[in-house]
Short mmCIF file of N, CA and C in Angstrom, two decimals:
data_model
loop_
_atom_site.label_atom_id
_atom_site.label_comp_id
_atom_site.label_asym_id
_atom_site.label_seq_id
_atom_site.Cartn_x
_atom_site.Cartn_y
_atom_site.Cartn_z
N VAL A 1 16.98 0.51 10.25
CA VAL A 1 17.60 1.58 9.88
C VAL A 1 16.72 3.12 9.86
N GLU A 2 15.90 2.74 9.16
CA GLU A 2 14.18 3.63 9.03
C GLU A 2 13.77 3.52 10.35
N GLY A 3 13.41 3.15 11.31
CA GLY A 3 12.52 3.11 12.37
C GLY A 3 11.07 2.14 11.83
N TRP A 4 10.89 1.95 10.77
CA TRP A 4 9.43 1.73 10.15
C TRP A 4 8.82 0.40 10.98
N THR A 5 7.80 -0.05 11.15
CA THR A 5 7.33 -1.11 11.42
C THR A 5 7.13 -1.92 10.65
N PHE A 6 7.04 -3.25 10.73
CA PHE A 6 7.33 -4.55 9.17
C PHE A 6 6.06 -3.43 8.46
N GLY A 7 4.81 -3.41 8.99
CA GLY A 7 3.58 -3.01 8.19
C GLY A 7 4.30 -2.28 7.74
N GLU A 8 4.79 -1.12 7.59
CA GLU A 8 5.04 0.45 6.99
C GLU A 8 6.87 -0.11 5.43
N GLY A 9 7.06 -0.99 6.29
CA GLY A 9 7.96 -1.46 5.30
C GLY A 9 7.69 -2.27 4.18
N PHE A 10 6.96 -3.09 4.58
CA PHE A 10 6.01 -4.05 3.22
C PHE A 10 5.19 -2.89 2.47
N TYR A 11 4.51 -2.13 3.15
CA TYR A 11 3.82 -1.22 2.39
C TYR A 11 4.72 -0.44 1.71
N PHE A 12 5.83 0.22 2.07
CA PHE A 12 7.15 1.21 1.21
C PHE A 12 7.42 -0.18 0.58
N ALA A 13 7.77 -1.09 0.13
CA ALA A 13 8.09 -2.39 -0.55
C ALA A 13 7.46 -2.28 -1.84
N PHE A 14 5.94 -2.60 -1.28
CA PHE A 14 5.11 -3.00 -2.89
C PHE A 14 4.98 -1.46 -3.75
N ILE A 15 4.21 -0.79 -2.73
CA ILE A 15 4.17 0.52 -3.28
C ILE A 15 5.73 1.16 -4.66
N THR A 16 6.77 0.77 -3.50
CA THR A 16 7.71 1.32 -4.64
C THR A 16 8.04 -0.01 -5.67
N LEU A 17 7.83 -1.15 -5.51
CA LEU A 17 8.01 -2.40 -6.46
C LEU A 17 7.10 -2.06 -7.20
N SER A 18 5.88 -1.51 -7.23
CA SER A 18 4.72 -1.40 -8.32
C SER A 18 4.99 -0.46 -8.80
N THR A 19 5.84 0.48 -8.26
CA THR A 19 6.18 1.57 -9.38
C THR A 19 4.98 2.96 -9.27
N ILE A 20 4.12 2.51 -8.55
CA ILE A 20 3.02 3.55 -8.06
C ILE A 20 3.82 4.99 -7.15
N GLY A 21 4.63 4.71 -6.50
CA GLY A 21 5.67 5.29 -6.27
C GLY A 21 4.79 6.86 -5.12
N PHE A 22 4.15 6.45 -3.95
CA PHE A 22 3.20 7.92 -3.70
C PHE A 22 4.26 8.83 -3.11
N GLY A 23 5.25 8.56 -2.13
CA GLY A 23 6.57 9.42 -2.03
C GLY A 23 5.98 9.56 -0.46
N ASP A 24 4.65 8.94 -0.02
CA ASP A 24 5.14 8.79 2.01
C ASP A 24 5.86 8.45 2.66
N TYR A 25 6.54 7.60 1.73
CA TYR A 25 7.55 6.57 2.68
C TYR A 25 8.88 6.95 1.40
N VAL A 26 9.89 7.44 2.14
CA VAL A 26 10.96 7.21 1.18
C VAL A 26 12.08 7.11 1.99
N VAL A 27 13.16 6.28 1.56
CA VAL A 27 14.33 5.80 2.08
C VAL A 27 15.49 7.05 1.76
N GLY A 28 15.68 6.89 3.52
CA GLY A 28 17.34 7.78 3.59
C GLY A 28 16.60 9.47 3.85
N THR A 29 15.72 9.95 4.20
CA THR A 29 15.15 11.35 4.12
C THR A 29 14.51 12.04 5.71
N ASP A 30 14.85 11.07 6.67
CA ASP A 30 14.47 11.71 8.05
C ASP A 30 15.73 12.31 8.65
N PRO A 31 15.15 13.49 9.21
CA PRO A 31 15.61 14.97 8.87
C PRO A 31 16.77 14.57 10.12
N ASP A 32 16.21 13.96 11.31
CA ASP A 32 16.91 13.59 12.30
C ASP A 32 17.65 12.49 12.58
N LYS A 33 18.34 12.14 11.38
CA LYS A 33 19.62 11.16 11.53
C LYS A 33 20.37 11.69 10.13
N GLU A 34 21.81 11.44 10.51
CA GLU A 34 22.49 11.41 9.25
C GLU A 34 22.55 10.23 8.23
N TYR A 35 22.70 10.13 7.05
CA TYR A 35 22.68 9.07 6.61
C TYR A 35 23.95 9.16 5.44
N ILE A 36 24.76 7.95 5.04
CA ILE A 36 25.90 7.74 4.64
C ILE A 36 25.30 7.53 3.19
N SER A 37 26.04 8.51 2.49
CA SER A 37 25.60 8.36 0.86
C SER A 37 25.99 6.58 0.27
N LEU A 38 26.41 5.85 1.15
CA LEU A 38 26.55 4.44 0.50
C LEU A 38 24.86 3.80 0.72
N TYR A 39 24.33 3.91 2.21
CA TYR A 39 23.13 3.26 2.12
C TYR A 39 22.08 3.70 1.35
N ARG A 40 21.86 5.36 0.60
CA ARG A 40 21.44 5.77 0.05
C ARG A 40 21.30 5.10 -1.37
N SER A 41 22.57 4.79 -1.53
CA SER A 41 22.94 3.88 -2.86
C SER A 41 22.27 2.66 -2.80
N LEU A 42 23.01 1.85 -2.46
CA LEU A 42 22.41 0.53 -1.94
C LEU A 42 20.50 0.45 -1.78
N ALA A 43 20.66 1.67 -1.51
CA ALA A 43 18.85 1.47 -1.60
C ALA A 43 18.35 1.51 -2.87
N GLY A 44 18.92 2.89 -3.54
CA GLY A 44 18.48 2.57 -4.87
C GLY A 44 19.02 1.23 -6.14
N VAL A 45 19.80 0.81 -5.43
CA VAL A 45 20.01 -0.44 -6.58
C VAL A 45 19.19 -1.54 -6.22
N TRP A 46 18.95 -1.78 -4.74
CA TRP A 46 18.01 -2.49 -4.35
C TRP A 46 16.49 -2.44 -4.95
N ILE A 47 16.49 -1.08 -4.90
CA ILE A 47 15.19 -0.88 -6.12
C ILE A 47 15.16 -1.31 -7.61
N ILE A 48 15.97 -1.06 -8.03
CA ILE A 48 16.41 -1.45 -9.52
C ILE A 48 15.94 -2.76 -9.23
N PHE A 49 17.05 -4.07 -8.62
CA PHE A 49 17.28 -5.43 -8.66
C PHE A 49 15.70 -5.95 -8.78
N ALA A 50 15.62 -5.41 -7.30
CA ALA A 50 13.75 -5.82 -7.20
C ALA A 50 12.42 -5.52 -7.99
N LEU A 51 12.56 -4.62 -9.23
CA LEU A 51 11.88 -4.25 -10.22
C LEU A 51 12.38 -5.46 -11.45
N ALA A 52 13.54 -5.62 -11.42
CA ALA A 52 13.76 -6.65 -12.39
C ALA A 52 13.49 -8.14 -11.86
N TRP A 53 13.73 -8.49 -10.46
CA TRP A 53 13.16 -9.21 -10.26
C TRP A 53 11.63 -9.83 -10.15
N LEU A 54 10.47 -8.39 -9.94
CA LEU A 54 9.73 -8.37 -10.02
C LEU A 54 8.89 -8.85 -11.22
N ALA A 55 9.65 -7.91 -11.98
CA ALA A 55 9.06 -8.31 -13.70
C ALA A 55 9.36 -9.72 -14.36
N LEU A 56 10.67 -10.38 -13.92
CA LEU A 56 10.59 -11.25 -14.31
C LEU A 56 9.63 -12.74 -14.18
N ILE A 57 9.38 -12.51 -12.05
CA ILE A 57 8.33 -13.30 -11.87
C ILE A 57 6.97 -13.38 -12.66
N LEU A 58 6.76 -11.92 -13.15
CA LEU A 58 5.16 -11.70 -13.76
C LEU A 58 5.25 -12.77 -14.92
N ASN A 59 6.32 -12.03 -15.43
CA ASN A 59 6.55 -12.51 -17.04
C ASN A 59 6.52 -14.22 -16.89
N THR A 60 7.29 -14.90 -15.95
CA THR A 60 7.05 -16.45 -15.89
C THR A 60 5.83 -17.09 -15.85
N GLY A 61 4.86 -16.42 -14.59
CA GLY A 61 3.50 -16.37 -14.60
C GLY A 61 2.43 -16.38 -16.01
N ALA A 62 2.56 -15.45 -16.65
CA ALA A 62 2.07 -15.24 -17.78
C ALA A 62 2.48 -16.26 -18.68
N ARG A 63 3.78 -16.44 -18.54
CA ARG A 63 4.39 -17.81 -20.10
C ARG A 63 3.61 -18.85 -19.12
N ILE A 64 3.37 -19.22 -18.06
CA ILE A 64 2.87 -20.58 -17.76
C ILE A 64 1.69 -20.21 -18.24
N LEU A 65 0.70 -19.42 -17.96
CA LEU A 65 -0.61 -19.21 -18.24
C LEU A 65 -1.13 -19.18 -19.89
N GLU A 66 0.13 -18.73 -20.54
CA GLU A 66 -0.16 -19.22 -22.04
C GLU A 66 0.13 -20.50 -22.42
N ASN A 67 1.18 -21.50 -21.53
CA ASN A 67 1.58 -22.80 -21.77
C ASN A 67 0.28 -23.38 -21.54
N VAL A 68 -0.78 -23.05 -20.14
CA VAL A 68 -1.60 -23.81 -19.74
C VAL A 68 -3.14 -23.78 -21.22
N VAL A 69 -2.93 -22.31 -21.16
CA VAL A 69 -4.31 -22.18 -22.45
C VAL A 69 -4.08 -22.71 -23.53
N VAL A 70 -2.89 -22.80 -24.37
CA VAL A 70 -1.74 -23.65 -25.44
C VAL A 70 -2.58 -25.48 -25.15
N LEU A 71 -2.16 -25.96 -23.80
CA LEU A 71 -2.51 -26.87 -23.90
C LEU A 71 -3.65 -27.29 -23.77
N THR A 72 -4.87 -27.14 -23.54
CA THR A 72 -6.19 -26.86 -22.80
C THR A 72 -6.84 -26.78 -23.81
N HIS A 73 -6.89 -25.89 -24.63
CA HIS A 73 -7.31 -25.72 -25.92
C HIS A 73 -6.74 -25.54 -27.18
N PRO A 74 -6.68 -26.93 -27.86
CA PRO A 74 -5.70 -27.24 -29.02
C PRO A 74 -5.61 -26.24 -30.01
N GLY A 75 -7.14 -25.39 -30.41
CA GLY A 75 -6.71 -24.36 -31.44
C GLY A 75 -6.23 -23.31 -31.28
N PHE A 76 -6.16 -23.33 -30.30
CA PHE A 76 -5.36 -21.90 -29.77
C PHE A 76 -4.21 -21.80 -30.21
N LYS A 77 -4.08 -20.47 -30.84
CA LYS A 77 -1.76 -20.33 -31.01
C LYS A 77 -1.72 -19.40 -30.53
N ARG A 78 -0.53 -19.09 -30.46
CA ARG A 78 0.18 -18.11 -29.70
C ARG A 78 0.63 -16.86 -30.46
#
């Protein structure tokens, strides 16, 4: 819908989900296109759910690393 290349789309997703948000790529702002409000709303919902998913993945990774440290270092406490 946006007409971006794969690289531009990946860059947008990474920058948005890492909450850096430079603003150089924004969904639904091409002045040559008329976007329906549903598209922009769904993009916002996608960002919220993707941020939650990313937080879940990072939290799971941190717990796994914590368990590895506890198992490999018997005197280490949580």
